[in-house]
């Protein structure tokens, strides 16, 4: 079983890396990009029996800092 | 005063901090991150600057879950003193001993220079060697020093006089110019600037000395 965790800075938290990417896209001539947010994807290979609740706890305790980041979990 | 300085893989200001403690008269023990207990009788734990665990995942996140950090949290819960500098401040926010989080610098650049800090409160054993309103010169060296907390937290920090230091010329985008904050009981300090790098005449500045002397004065039994 695999889990994919997406971690993103919360809305309202300045994302200077995203801003830098947005500027670069503008400089390359890609008009119309009004905002870029950059996050990360963490893939977990899980042993038999691991549940989404386990992954959620991992997110809360380590994988995301919920002061500044939001996360979503996809199980597959 | 008995001080412990925690050493993580990637710590690089541990010895500087130990020397600053020693020069203020402390008896210092270095503590390895895999140790599960602090030595007996420690008054203050120093969490030094550096790049604990290579800053993987997020600055301070993996260190905050190391075996020693459980003991540091217990020490703080018992009313013990803790001081986190730079990466140590990041560790303290990740452990929840201090509120908020440190984001990438707003200008995206790593900044290494001496900056002006305004002492916002002298009402703590860390800052009582200064007067509120004093401006001191202390070096910074960080990539992720942009202090962030929600509006309620910032208001609470202000209302409770828990902002220890602010930048006179905010270098990293920190909210409310915050450079260092105190815990509710005022015994945990986290700050991004490095007072241990301004604690000896050989450093080119000694404005950080008063912090270590004040601590030693407060924590050494007469």
PDB file of N, CA and C in Angstrom, chain A:
ATOM      1  N   UNK A   1       0.841  -1.201   0.000  1.00  0.00           N
ATOM      2  CA  UNK A   1       0.000   0.000   0.000  1.00  0.00           C
ATOM      3  C   UNK A   1       0.873   1.245   0.000  1.00  0.00           C
ATOM      4  N   UNK A   2       0.423   2.235  -0.752  1.00  0.00           N
ATOM      5  CA  UNK A   2       1.196   3.486  -0.819  1.00  0.00           C
ATOM      6  C   UNK A   2       0.334   4.646  -0.347  1.00  0.00           C
ATOM      7  N   UNK A   3       0.979   5.624   0.184  1.00  0.00           N
ATOM      8  CA  UNK A   3       0.292   6.874   0.503  1.00  0.00           C
ATOM      9  C   UNK A   3       1.076   8.010  -0.129  1.00  0.00           C
ATOM     10  N   UNK A   4       0.349   8.979  -0.621  1.00  0.00           N
ATOM     11  CA  UNK A   4       1.002  10.163  -1.164  1.00  0.00           C
ATOM     12  C   UNK A   4       0.483  11.355  -0.362  1.00  0.00           C
ATOM     13  N   UNK A   5       1.421  12.072   0.227  1.00  0.00           N
ATOM     14  CA  UNK A   5       1.061  13.226   1.058  1.00  0.00           C
ATOM     15  C   UNK A   5       1.488  14.496   0.315  1.00  0.00           C
ATOM     16  N   UNK A   6       0.535  15.399   0.126  1.00  0.00           N
ATOM     17  CA  UNK A   6       0.856  16.707  -0.461  1.00  0.00           C
ATOM     18  C   UNK A   6       0.901  17.725   0.660  1.00  0.00           C
ATOM     19  N   UNK A   7       2.008  18.425   0.754  1.00  0.00           N
ATOM     20  CA  UNK A   7       2.142  19.449   1.795  1.00  0.00           C
ATOM     21  C   UNK A   7       2.271  20.806   1.100  1.00  0.00           C
ATOM     22  N   UNK A   8       1.427  21.741   1.484  1.00  0.00           N
ATOM     23  CA  UNK A   8       1.453  23.081   0.893  1.00  0.00           C
ATOM     24  C   UNK A   8       1.457  24.124   1.995  1.00  0.00           C
ATOM     25  N   UNK A   9       2.123  25.253   1.734  1.00  0.00           N
ATOM     26  CA  UNK A   9       1.986  26.377   2.676  1.00  0.00           C
ATOM     27  C   UNK A   9       0.529  26.820   2.651  1.00  0.00           C
ATOM     28  N   UNK A  10      -0.004  27.165   3.807  1.00  0.00           N
ATOM     29  CA  UNK A  10      -1.392  27.616   3.882  1.00  0.00           C
ATOM     30  C   UNK A  10      -1.569  28.918   3.107  1.00  0.00           C
ATOM     31  N   UNK A  11      -2.795  29.145   2.673  1.00  0.00           N
ATOM     32  CA  UNK A  11      -3.102  30.430   2.044  1.00  0.00           C
ATOM     33  C   UNK A  11      -2.820  31.538   3.042  1.00  0.00           C
ATOM     34  N   UNK A  12      -2.257  32.624   2.558  1.00  0.00           N
ATOM     35  CA  UNK A  12      -1.974  33.746   3.449  1.00  0.00           C
ATOM     36  C   UNK A  12      -0.558  33.697   3.990  1.00  0.00           C
ATOM     37  N   UNK A  13       0.092  32.530   3.872  1.00  0.00           N
ATOM     38  CA  UNK A  13       1.497  32.442   4.288  1.00  0.00           C
ATOM     39  C   UNK A  13       2.355  32.743   3.061  1.00  0.00           C
ATOM     40  N   UNK A  14       3.224  33.733   3.190  1.00  0.00           N
ATOM     41  CA  UNK A  14       4.059  34.123   2.053  1.00  0.00           C
ATOM     42  C   UNK A  14       4.875  32.934   1.562  1.00  0.00           C
ATOM     43  N   UNK A  15       4.850  32.710   0.249  1.00  0.00           N
ATOM     44  CA  UNK A  15       5.628  31.621  -0.346  1.00  0.00           C
ATOM     45  C   UNK A  15       6.660  32.253  -1.280  1.00  0.00           C
ATOM     46  N   UNK A  16       7.824  32.639  -0.741  1.00  0.00           N
ATOM     47  CA  UNK A  16       8.786  33.351  -1.586  1.00  0.00           C
ATOM     48  C   UNK A  16       9.310  32.509  -2.734  1.00  0.00           C
ATOM     49  N   UNK A  17       9.366  31.177  -2.549  1.00  0.00           N
ATOM     50  CA  UNK A  17       9.832  30.332  -3.663  1.00  0.00           C
ATOM     51  C   UNK A  17       8.817  30.354  -4.791  1.00  0.00           C
ATOM     52  N   UNK A  18       7.542  30.248  -4.438  1.00  0.00           N
ATOM     53  CA  UNK A  18       6.483  30.325  -5.446  1.00  0.00           C
ATOM     54  C   UNK A  18       6.536  31.650  -6.187  1.00  0.00           C
ATOM     55  N   UNK A  19       6.770  32.737  -5.417  1.00  0.00           N
ATOM     56  CA  UNK A  19       6.864  34.071  -6.020  1.00  0.00           C
ATOM     57  C   UNK A  19       8.015  34.138  -7.014  1.00  0.00           C
ATOM     58  N   UNK A  20       9.148  33.534  -6.636  1.00  0.00           N
ATOM     59  CA  UNK A  20      10.318  33.551  -7.527  1.00  0.00           C
ATOM     60  C   UNK A  20      10.010  32.815  -8.825  1.00  0.00           C
ATOM     61  N   UNK A  21       9.272  31.699  -8.708  1.00  0.00           N
ATOM     62  CA  UNK A  21       8.905  30.933  -9.910  1.00  0.00           C
ATOM     63  C   UNK A  21       7.955  31.761 -10.775  1.00  0.00           C
ATOM     64  N   UNK A  22       7.020  32.451 -10.115  1.00  0.00           N
ATOM     65  CA  UNK A  22       6.067  33.279 -10.866  1.00  0.00           C
ATOM     66  C   UNK A  22       6.812  34.374 -11.640  1.00  0.00           C
ATOM     67  N   UNK A  23       7.778  35.006 -10.977  1.00  0.00           N
ATOM     68  CA  UNK A  23       8.566  36.048 -11.657  1.00  0.00           C
ATOM     69  C   UNK A  23       9.301  35.473 -12.854  1.00  0.00           C
ATOM     70  N   UNK A  24       9.885  34.288 -12.660  1.00  0.00           N
ATOM     71  CA  UNK A  24      10.665  33.674 -13.742  1.00  0.00           C
ATOM     72  C   UNK A  24       9.759  33.354 -14.936  1.00  0.00           C
ATOM     73  N   UNK A  25       8.558  32.843 -14.638  1.00  0.00           N
ATOM     74  CA  UNK A  25       7.637  32.529 -15.733  1.00  0.00           C
ATOM     75  C   UNK A  25       7.274  33.798 -16.498  1.00  0.00           C
ATOM     76  N   UNK A  26       7.053  34.893 -15.735  1.00  0.00           N
ATOM     77  CA  UNK A  26       6.721  36.167 -16.375  1.00  0.00           C
ATOM     78  C   UNK A  26       7.862  36.638 -17.269  1.00  0.00           C
ATOM     79  N   UNK A  27       9.085  36.498 -16.763  1.00  0.00           N
ATOM     80  CA  UNK A  27      10.260  36.938 -17.516  1.00  0.00           C
ATOM     81  C   UNK A  27      10.452  36.107 -18.788  1.00  0.00           C
ATOM     82  N   UNK A  28       9.969  34.837 -18.737  1.00  0.00           N
ATOM     83  CA  UNK A  28      10.102  33.968 -19.920  1.00  0.00           C
ATOM     84  C   UNK A  28       8.999  34.237 -20.936  1.00  0.00           C
ATOM     85  N   UNK A  29       8.085  35.140 -20.603  1.00  0.00           N
ATOM     86  CA  UNK A  29       7.036  35.488 -21.547  1.00  0.00           C
ATOM     87  C   UNK A  29       5.726  34.740 -21.326  1.00  0.00           C
ATOM     88  N   UNK A  30       5.637  33.940 -20.266  1.00  0.00           N
ATOM     89  CA  UNK A  30       4.361  33.288 -19.977  1.00  0.00           C
ATOM     90  C   UNK A  30       3.473  34.285 -19.229  1.00  0.00           C
ATOM     91  N   UNK A  31       2.603  34.917 -19.971  1.00  0.00           N
ATOM     92  CA  UNK A  31       1.723  35.892 -19.331  1.00  0.00           C
ATOM     93  C   UNK A  31       0.577  35.171 -18.653  1.00  0.00           C
ATOM     94  N   UNK A  32      -0.039  35.854 -17.745  1.00  0.00           N
ATOM     95  CA  UNK A  32      -1.287  35.329 -17.193  1.00  0.00           C
ATOM     96  C   UNK A  32      -1.105  34.365 -16.042  1.00  0.00           C
ATOM     97  N   UNK A  33       0.100  34.253 -15.487  1.00  0.00           N
ATOM     98  CA  UNK A  33       0.261  33.441 -14.280  1.00  0.00           C
ATOM     99  C   UNK A  33       0.124  34.378 -13.084  1.00  0.00           C
ATOM    100  N   UNK A  34      -0.993  34.284 -12.418  1.00  0.00           N
ATOM    101  CA  UNK A  34      -1.262  35.272 -11.368  1.00  0.00           C
ATOM    102  C   UNK A  34      -0.709  34.858 -10.005  1.00  0.00           C
ATOM    103  N   UNK A  35      -0.433  33.591  -9.844  1.00  0.00           N
ATOM    104  CA  UNK A  35       0.120  33.161  -8.570  1.00  0.00           C
ATOM    105  C   UNK A  35       0.736  31.773  -8.704  1.00  0.00           C
ATOM    106  N   UNK A  36       1.802  31.526  -7.992  1.00  0.00           N
ATOM    107  CA  UNK A  36       2.415  30.190  -7.953  1.00  0.00           C
ATOM    108  C   UNK A  36       2.616  29.819  -6.490  1.00  0.00           C
ATOM    109  N   UNK A  37       2.219  28.642  -6.108  1.00  0.00           N
ATOM    110  CA  UNK A  37       2.498  28.123  -4.770  1.00  0.00           C
ATOM    111  C   UNK A  37       3.319  26.861  -4.952  1.00  0.00           C
ATOM    112  N   UNK A  38       4.383  26.739  -4.188  1.00  0.00           N
ATOM    113  CA  UNK A  38       5.240  25.564  -4.313  1.00  0.00           C
ATOM    114  C   UNK A  38       5.131  24.734  -3.046  1.00  0.00           C
ATOM    115  N   UNK A  39       4.885  23.452  -3.208  1.00  0.00           N
ATOM    116  CA  UNK A  39       4.775  22.587  -2.034  1.00  0.00           C
ATOM    117  C   UNK A  39       5.655  21.375  -2.196  1.00  0.00           C
ATOM    118  N   UNK A  40       5.344  20.313  -1.489  1.00  0.00           N
ATOM    119  CA  UNK A  40       6.123  19.091  -1.669  1.00  0.00           C
ATOM    120  C   UNK A  40       5.228  17.870  -1.607  1.00  0.00           C
ATOM    121  N   UNK A  41       5.716  16.815  -2.231  1.00  0.00           N
ATOM    122  CA  UNK A  41       4.998  15.543  -2.245  1.00  0.00           C
ATOM    123  C   UNK A  41       5.872  14.522  -1.526  1.00  0.00           C
ATOM    124  N   UNK A  42       5.286  13.816  -0.603  1.00  0.00           N
ATOM    125  CA  UNK A  42       6.018  12.786   0.138  1.00  0.00           C
ATOM    126  C   UNK A  42       5.315  11.456  -0.123  1.00  0.00           C
ATOM    127  N   UNK A  43       6.040  10.487  -0.688  1.00  0.00           N
ATOM    128  CA  UNK A  43       5.436   9.182  -0.958  1.00  0.00           C
ATOM    129  C   UNK A  43       5.876   8.188   0.103  1.00  0.00           C
ATOM    130  N   UNK A  44       4.937   7.478   0.628  1.00  0.00           N
ATOM    131  CA  UNK A  44       5.230   6.493   1.667  1.00  0.00           C
ATOM    132  C   UNK A  44       4.870   5.104   1.155  1.00  0.00           C
ATOM    133  N   UNK A  45       5.781   4.153   1.316  1.00  0.00           N
ATOM    134  CA  UNK A  45       5.469   2.736   1.066  1.00  0.00           C
ATOM    135  C   UNK A  45       5.088   2.141   2.398  1.00  0.00           C
ATOM    136  N   UNK A  46       3.893   1.676   2.514  1.00  0.00           N
ATOM    137  CA  UNK A  46       3.397   1.256   3.823  1.00  0.00           C
ATOM    138  C   UNK A  46       3.267  -0.263   3.925  1.00  0.00           C
ATOM    139  N   UNK A  47       3.529  -0.767   5.091  1.00  0.00           N
ATOM    140  CA  UNK A  47       3.337  -2.196   5.343  1.00  0.00           C
ATOM    141  C   UNK A  47       1.837  -2.502   5.383  1.00  0.00           C
ATOM    142  N   UNK A  48       1.537  -3.774   5.186  1.00  0.00           N
ATOM    143  CA  UNK A  48       0.152  -4.249   5.236  1.00  0.00           C
ATOM    144  C   UNK A  48      -0.519  -3.764   6.524  1.00  0.00           C
ATOM    145  N   UNK A  49      -1.723  -3.271   6.396  1.00  0.00           N
ATOM    146  CA  UNK A  49      -2.468  -2.937   7.612  1.00  0.00           C
ATOM    147  C   UNK A  49      -2.394  -1.484   8.024  1.00  0.00           C
ATOM    148  N   UNK A  50      -1.468  -0.735   7.392  1.00  0.00           N
ATOM    149  CA  UNK A  50      -1.394   0.694   7.753  1.00  0.00           C
ATOM    150  C   UNK A  50      -2.635   1.400   7.208  1.00  0.00           C
ATOM    151  N   UNK A  51      -3.115   2.345   7.955  1.00  0.00           N
ATOM    152  CA  UNK A  51      -4.369   3.002   7.573  1.00  0.00           C
ATOM    153  C   UNK A  51      -4.146   4.481   7.282  1.00  0.00           C
ATOM    154  N   UNK A  52      -5.168   5.079   6.695  1.00  0.00           N
ATOM    155  CA  UNK A  52      -5.105   6.507   6.425  1.00  0.00           C
ATOM    156  C   UNK A  52      -4.969   7.284   7.738  1.00  0.00           C
ATOM    157  N   UNK A  53      -5.583   6.753   8.784  1.00  0.00           N
ATOM    158  CA  UNK A  53      -5.485   7.435  10.092  1.00  0.00           C
ATOM    159  C   UNK A  53      -4.029   7.473  10.561  1.00  0.00           C
ATOM    160  N   UNK A  54      -3.289   6.384  10.288  1.00  0.00           N
ATOM    161  CA  UNK A  54      -1.865   6.368  10.661  1.00  0.00           C
ATOM    162  C   UNK A  54      -1.117   7.478   9.919  1.00  0.00           C
ATOM    163  N   UNK A  55      -1.415   7.583   8.626  1.00  0.00           N
ATOM    164  CA  UNK A  55      -0.706   8.580   7.817  1.00  0.00           C
ATOM    165  C   UNK A  55      -1.075   9.990   8.281  1.00  0.00           C
ATOM    166  N   UNK A  56      -2.339  10.168   8.633  1.00  0.00           N
ATOM    167  CA  UNK A  56      -2.768  11.474   9.140  1.00  0.00           C
ATOM    168  C   UNK A  56      -1.999  11.831  10.401  1.00  0.00           C
ATOM    169  N   UNK A  57      -1.801  10.836  11.262  1.00  0.00           N
ATOM    170  CA  UNK A  57      -1.049  11.119  12.490  1.00  0.00           C
ATOM    171  C   UNK A  57       0.411  11.486  12.165  1.00  0.00           C
ATOM    172  N   UNK A  58       0.980  10.766  11.159  1.00  0.00           N
ATOM    173  CA  UNK A  58       2.347  11.101  10.727  1.00  0.00           C
ATOM    174  C   UNK A  58       2.416  12.543  10.236  1.00  0.00           C
ATOM    175  N   UNK A  59       1.377  12.958   9.513  1.00  0.00           N
ATOM    176  CA  UNK A  59       1.344  14.339   9.003  1.00  0.00           C
ATOM    177  C   UNK A  59       1.293  15.324  10.154  1.00  0.00           C
ATOM    178  N   UNK A  60       0.423  15.051  11.108  1.00  0.00           N
ATOM    179  CA  UNK A  60       0.236  15.972  12.230  1.00  0.00           C
ATOM    180  C   UNK A  60       1.503  16.076  13.081  1.00  0.00           C
ATOM    181  N   UNK A  61       2.201  14.944  13.217  1.00  0.00           N
ATOM    182  CA  UNK A  61       3.328  14.941  14.141  1.00  0.00           C
ATOM    183  C   UNK A  61       4.663  15.270  13.495  1.00  0.00           C
ATOM    184  N   UNK A  62       4.796  15.026  12.205  1.00  0.00           N
ATOM    185  CA  UNK A  62       6.105  15.270  11.579  1.00  0.00           C
ATOM    186  C   UNK A  62       6.030  15.871  10.177  1.00  0.00           C
ATOM    187  N   UNK A  63       5.227  15.250   9.306  1.00  0.00           N
ATOM    188  CA  UNK A  63       5.371  15.566   7.881  1.00  0.00           C
ATOM    189  C   UNK A  63       4.942  16.984   7.533  1.00  0.00           C
ATOM    190  N   UNK A  64       3.987  17.533   8.270  1.00  0.00           N
ATOM    191  CA  UNK A  64       3.566  18.916   8.024  1.00  0.00           C
ATOM    192  C   UNK A  64       3.681  19.701   9.320  1.00  0.00           C
ATOM    193  N   UNK A  65       3.957  20.973   9.202  1.00  0.00           N
ATOM    194  CA  UNK A  65       3.893  21.870  10.364  1.00  0.00           C
ATOM    195  C   UNK A  65       2.569  22.615  10.214  1.00  0.00           C
ATOM    196  N   UNK A  66       1.593  22.232  10.992  1.00  0.00           N
ATOM    197  CA  UNK A  66       0.233  22.736  10.750  1.00  0.00           C
ATOM    198  C   UNK A  66       0.074  24.212  11.140  1.00  0.00           C
ATOM    199  N   UNK A  67       1.121  24.805  11.704  1.00  0.00           N
ATOM    200  CA  UNK A  67       1.083  26.264  11.922  1.00  0.00           C
ATOM    201  C   UNK A  67       1.099  26.981  10.567  1.00  0.00           C
ATOM    202  N   UNK A  68       1.863  26.432   9.641  1.00  0.00           N
ATOM    203  CA  UNK A  68       2.066  27.129   8.359  1.00  0.00           C
ATOM    204  C   UNK A  68       1.662  26.294   7.147  1.00  0.00           C
ATOM    205  N   UNK A  69       1.470  24.987   7.343  1.00  0.00           N
ATOM    206  CA  UNK A  69       1.247  24.124   6.182  1.00  0.00           C
ATOM    207  C   UNK A  69      -0.067  23.356   6.285  1.00  0.00           C
ATOM    208  N   UNK A  70      -0.662  23.104   5.130  1.00  0.00           N
ATOM    209  CA  UNK A  70      -1.809  22.205   5.081  1.00  0.00           C
ATOM    210  C   UNK A  70      -1.353  20.937   4.352  1.00  0.00           C
ATOM    211  N   UNK A  71      -2.085  19.873   4.526  1.00  0.00           N
ATOM    212  CA  UNK A  71      -1.692  18.630   3.858  1.00  0.00           C
ATOM    213  C   UNK A  71      -2.930  17.866   3.401  1.00  0.00           C
ATOM    214  N   UNK A  72      -2.723  17.038   2.365  1.00  0.00           N
ATOM    215  CA  UNK A  72      -3.768  16.096   1.969  1.00  0.00           C
ATOM    216  C   UNK A  72      -3.119  14.727   1.827  1.00  0.00           C
ATOM    217  N   UNK A  73      -3.886  13.705   2.077  1.00  0.00           N
ATOM    218  CA  UNK A  73      -3.383  12.325   2.009  1.00  0.00           C
ATOM    219  C   UNK A  73      -4.168  11.575   0.945  1.00  0.00           C
ATOM    220  N   UNK A  74      -3.421  10.899   0.039  1.00  0.00           N
ATOM    221  CA  UNK A  74      -4.066  10.012  -0.950  1.00  0.00           C
ATOM    222  C   UNK A  74      -3.554   8.614  -0.687  1.00  0.00           C
ATOM    223  N   UNK A  75      -4.451   7.657  -0.530  1.00  0.00           N
ATOM    224  CA  UNK A  75      -4.032   6.262  -0.342  1.00  0.00           C
ATOM    225  C   UNK A  75      -4.253   5.541  -1.665  1.00  0.00           C
ATOM    226  N   UNK A  76      -3.332   4.623  -2.013  1.00  0.00           N
ATOM    227  CA  UNK A  76      -3.567   3.858  -3.244  1.00  0.00           C
ATOM    228  C   UNK A  76      -2.981   2.459  -3.103  1.00  0.00           C
TER     229      UNK A  76
END
